[in-house]
Amino acid sequence: GENVEQHPSTLSVQEGDSAVIKCTYSDSASNYFPWYKQELGKRPQLIIDIRSNVGEKKDQRIAVTLNKTAKHFSLHITETQPEDSAVYFCAASMVTGGSYIPTFGRGTSLIVHP
Amino acid sequence: EAGVAQSPRYKIIEKRQSVAFWCNPISGHATLYWYQQILGQGPKLLIQFQNNGVVDDSQLPKDRFSAERLKGVDSTLKIQPAKLEDSAVYLCASSPRGANTEAFFGQGTRLTVV
């Protein structure tokens, strides 16, 4: 099955700095890579996703890059704000028997200091 | 649009007792997931349904965990008997059929086994 590694486990930045979270995956058949944000005590919510036919995607201060050859993808947050503080999870989704099986990384706790 | 509904929100039981969780996915979503999220870790897939059929249950501890999705809508996850290490948040998620898209999560059930 798929294996997703996520680094770092904790990331502390000053407000206004950039933050980068990196993930690697093992199965070259994976073709969908969502990123979720989970605030304390709340449900994970999608913030951005990328598919394997795209190398980069941007949405305001958030961007995701994908390198299929190296099997890694990254989340970039620019001009960080205190409300960006949360746990971020990457996931890789592969097709099995016609259905999509998402596997999550262990998460990165992002702390943005005012 | 109504989201994924889960109940109860919290449950405390003693080890060796039984417990059941309920999930109602977003209307029309054919795919339903049950995830276990242990504190400080990413969601771990327990079982995935496509309508009322099981797509993947390779990480479900079948000696104590069971799940069903009768009629392809609501689902229940049961633990019998519970162990201390089952303490976690149990997240239900759903997504549309045949689409490699985001999973929409419910609020989760926080289980504490004492």
Coordinates of C-alpha atoms in Angstrom, one line a residue:
Chain A
G1 CA 0.0 0.0 0.0
E2 CA 0.9 3.7 -0.1
N3 CA 3.2 5.2 2.5
V4 CA 3.3 9.0 3.1
E5 CA 6.1 10.6 5.0
Q6 CA 5.7 14.2 6.2
H7 CA 8.3 16.7 7.5
P8 CA 8.8 18.6 9.8
S9 CA 6.5 17.4 12.6
T10 CA 6.6 20.9 14.1
L11 CA 7.3 24.2 12.4
S12 CA 7.6 27.5 14.3
V13 CA 7.7 30.8 12.3
Q14 CA 7.3 34.5 12.9
E15 CA 4.3 36.3 11.5
G16 CA 5.0 37.3 7.9
D17 CA 7.6 34.6 7.3
S18 CA 7.1 31.7 4.8
A19 CA 6.4 28.1 5.9
V20 CA 7.2 25.0 3.8
I21 CA 6.0 21.5 4.6
K22 CA 7.2 18.5 2.6
C23 CA 5.8 15.1 1.9
T24 CA 7.0 12.0 0.1
Y25 CA 5.0 9.1 -1.1
S26 CA 5.9 5.6 -2.2
D27 CA 3.4 4.5 -4.8
S28 CA 3.9 6.0 -8.3
A29 CA 0.3 5.2 -9.1
S30 CA -0.9 7.9 -6.7
N31 CA -2.4 10.7 -8.6
Y32 CA -4.2 13.0 -6.2
F33 CA -2.6 15.0 -3.4
P34 CA -4.8 17.0 -1.1
W35 CA -3.6 19.1 1.9
Y36 CA -5.8 19.5 4.9
K37 CA -5.8 22.0 7.8
Q38 CA -7.0 20.9 11.2
E39 CA -7.5 23.4 13.9
L40 CA -7.5 22.3 17.5
G41 CA -10.6 20.2 18.2
K42 CA -12.0 20.6 14.8
R43 CA -12.4 18.5 11.7
P44 CA -9.7 18.4 8.9
Q45 CA -10.6 20.7 6.0
L46 CA -9.2 20.8 2.6
I47 CA -7.1 23.9 1.8
I48 CA -5.6 23.0 -1.5
D49 CA -5.1 19.9 -3.8
I50 CA -3.1 19.0 -6.8
R51 CA -3.3 16.3 -9.4
S52 CA -0.5 14.4 -11.1
N53 CA -0.9 16.2 -14.4
V54 CA 0.0 19.5 -12.8
G55 CA 3.3 20.6 -11.3
E56 CA 2.2 23.6 -9.3
K57 CA -1.0 25.2 -8.0
K58 CA -1.5 28.4 -6.2
D59 CA -4.4 29.9 -4.2
Q60 CA -3.6 33.3 -2.7
R61 CA -1.0 32.8 0.0
I62 CA -0.9 29.0 -0.4
A63 CA 0.8 27.0 -3.1
V64 CA 1.5 23.3 -3.7
T65 CA 4.2 21.8 -5.9
L66 CA 4.5 18.2 -7.1
N67 CA 7.5 16.4 -8.4
K68 CA 6.2 13.0 -9.7
T69 CA 9.7 11.8 -10.6
A70 CA 11.0 12.2 -7.1
K71 CA 7.6 11.4 -5.6
H72 CA 7.4 14.4 -3.4
F73 CA 5.1 17.3 -3.0
S74 CA 5.2 20.4 -0.8
L75 CA 3.0 23.0 0.7
H76 CA 4.1 26.6 0.8
I77 CA 2.5 29.3 2.9
T78 CA 3.7 32.9 2.4
E79 CA 3.1 35.9 4.6
T80 CA 2.0 33.7 7.5
Q81 CA -0.6 34.9 10.0
P82 CA -1.4 33.7 13.5
E83 CA -4.6 32.2 12.2
D84 CA -2.5 29.9 10.0
S85 CA -1.5 28.1 13.2
A86 CA -2.9 24.6 13.0
V87 CA -1.9 21.0 12.1
Y88 CA -1.5 20.4 8.4
F89 CA -1.8 17.0 6.8
C90 CA -0.7 15.9 3.4
A91 CA -2.3 12.9 1.7
A92 CA -1.7 10.8 -1.4
S93 CA -4.6 9.1 -3.1
M94 CA -4.2 6.0 -5.2
V95 CA -6.6 4.1 -7.3
T96 CA -7.4 0.5 -6.1
G97 CA -10.1 -1.5 -7.8
G98 CA -11.6 1.6 -9.3
S99 CA -11.8 3.4 -6.0
Y100 CA -9.6 6.0 -4.5
I101 CA -7.7 5.2 -1.3
P102 CA -6.3 8.3 0.5
T103 CA -3.3 7.8 2.9
F104 CA -2.4 10.6 5.2
G105 CA 0.9 11.8 6.6
R106 CA 1.5 12.2 10.3
G107 CA 0.9 15.9 10.3
T108 CA 2.9 19.1 10.8
S109 CA 2.0 21.4 13.7
L110 CA 2.5 25.0 12.4
I111 CA 2.9 27.7 15.0
V112 CA 2.9 31.3 13.8
H113 CA 4.1 33.8 16.4
P114 CA 2.7 37.3 16.3
Chain B
E1 CA -25.3 21.8 2.0
A2 CA -25.4 19.7 5.2
G3 CA -22.1 18.2 6.2
V4 CA -21.1 14.8 7.5
A5 CA -22.9 14.1 10.7
Q6 CA -21.5 11.9 13.5
S7 CA -22.6 10.9 16.9
P8 CA -21.9 10.8 19.7
R9 CA -19.3 13.6 19.9
Y10 CA -17.7 12.1 23.0
K11 CA -17.7 8.7 24.7
I12 CA -16.0 7.4 27.7
I13 CA -16.1 3.6 28.4
E14 CA -14.2 1.1 30.4
K15 CA -11.9 -1.4 28.7
R16 CA -13.6 -4.5 27.5
Q17 CA -16.9 -2.7 27.1
S18 CA -18.5 -2.2 23.7
V19 CA -19.2 1.0 21.8
A20 CA -20.8 2.1 18.5
F21 CA -20.4 5.2 16.4
W22 CA -22.8 6.5 13.8
C23 CA -22.2 8.4 10.6
N24 CA -24.5 10.0 8.1
P25 CA -22.5 11.2 5.0
I26 CA -23.3 14.0 2.7
S27 CA -26.3 13.2 0.6
G28 CA -25.4 11.6 -2.7
H29 CA -21.8 10.7 -1.6
A30 CA -21.2 7.1 -2.5
T31 CA -17.8 6.7 -0.8
L32 CA -17.6 6.6 3.0
Y33 CA -14.5 6.4 5.1
W34 CA -13.8 5.6 8.8
Y35 CA -10.6 7.0 10.1
Q36 CA -8.9 6.6 13.5
Q37 CA -6.9 9.6 14.6
I38 CA -4.7 9.0 17.6
L39 CA -3.5 12.2 19.4
G40 CA -0.6 13.8 17.5
Q41 CA -0.9 11.6 14.5
G42 CA -2.6 11.7 11.1
P43 CA -5.9 10.0 10.3
K44 CA -5.4 6.3 9.7
L45 CA -7.9 4.7 7.3
L46 CA -9.9 1.8 9.0
I47 CA -12.4 1.0 6.3
Q48 CA -13.7 2.5 3.1
F49 CA -17.1 1.8 1.6
Q50 CA -18.3 2.4 -2.0
N51 CA -22.1 2.4 -1.6
N52 CA -22.7 -0.6 0.7
G53 CA -19.6 -2.6 -0.5
V54 CA -16.2 -2.6 1.3
V55 CA -13.4 -1.3 -0.9
D56 CA -10.6 -1.5 1.7
D57 CA -10.5 -2.8 5.3
S58 CA -6.9 -3.9 5.4
Q59 CA -6.1 -1.8 8.5
L60 CA -9.3 -2.7 10.4
P61 CA -8.6 -4.8 13.5
K62 CA -11.3 -7.3 12.6
D63 CA -11.0 -9.3 15.9
R64 CA -12.6 -6.3 17.7
F65 CA -13.7 -3.7 15.1
S66 CA -16.7 -4.1 12.7
A67 CA -18.4 -1.7 10.4
E68 CA -21.4 -1.8 8.2
R69 CA -23.2 0.5 5.7
L70 CA -26.6 -1.0 5.2
K71 CA -28.5 0.5 2.2
G72 CA -25.4 2.5 1.2
V73 CA -26.1 5.6 3.3
D74 CA -25.6 5.6 7.0
S75 CA -22.8 3.7 8.6
T76 CA -21.9 2.3 12.1
L77 CA -18.5 1.4 13.5
K78 CA -18.4 -0.9 16.4
I79 CA -15.6 -1.8 18.8
Q80 CA -16.1 -4.9 21.0
P81 CA -14.3 -5.3 23.3
A82 CA -12.5 -2.0 23.6
K83 CA -8.8 -1.7 24.7
L84 CA -7.0 1.3 26.2
E85 CA -5.1 1.8 22.9
D86 CA -8.4 2.4 21.1
S87 CA -8.6 5.9 22.7
A88 CA -8.7 8.2 19.7
V89 CA -10.9 10.4 17.6
Y90 CA -12.9 8.4 15.1
L91 CA -13.5 10.4 12.0
C92 CA -16.1 9.7 9.3
A93 CA -15.7 11.2 5.9
S94 CA -17.5 11.0 2.5
S95 CA -16.8 11.8 -1.1
P96 CA -18.7 11.6 -4.4
R97 CA -18.6 8.3 -6.4
G98 CA -15.9 7.9 -9.0
A99 CA -14.2 11.2 -8.3
N100 CA -10.7 11.5 -6.9
T101 CA -11.6 14.5 -4.9
E102 CA -11.5 15.7 -1.3
A103 CA -12.9 13.8 1.5
F104 CA -15.4 15.8 3.6
F105 CA -14.9 15.1 7.3
G106 CA -17.4 15.0 10.1
Q107 CA -16.6 16.5 13.6
G108 CA -15.5 13.1 14.9
T109 CA -16.2 11.0 18.0
R110 CA -13.7 11.3 20.7
L111 CA -13.4 8.0 22.5
T112 CA -11.7 7.6 25.8
V113 CA -11.2 4.1 27.1
V114 CA -10.3 3.9 30.8

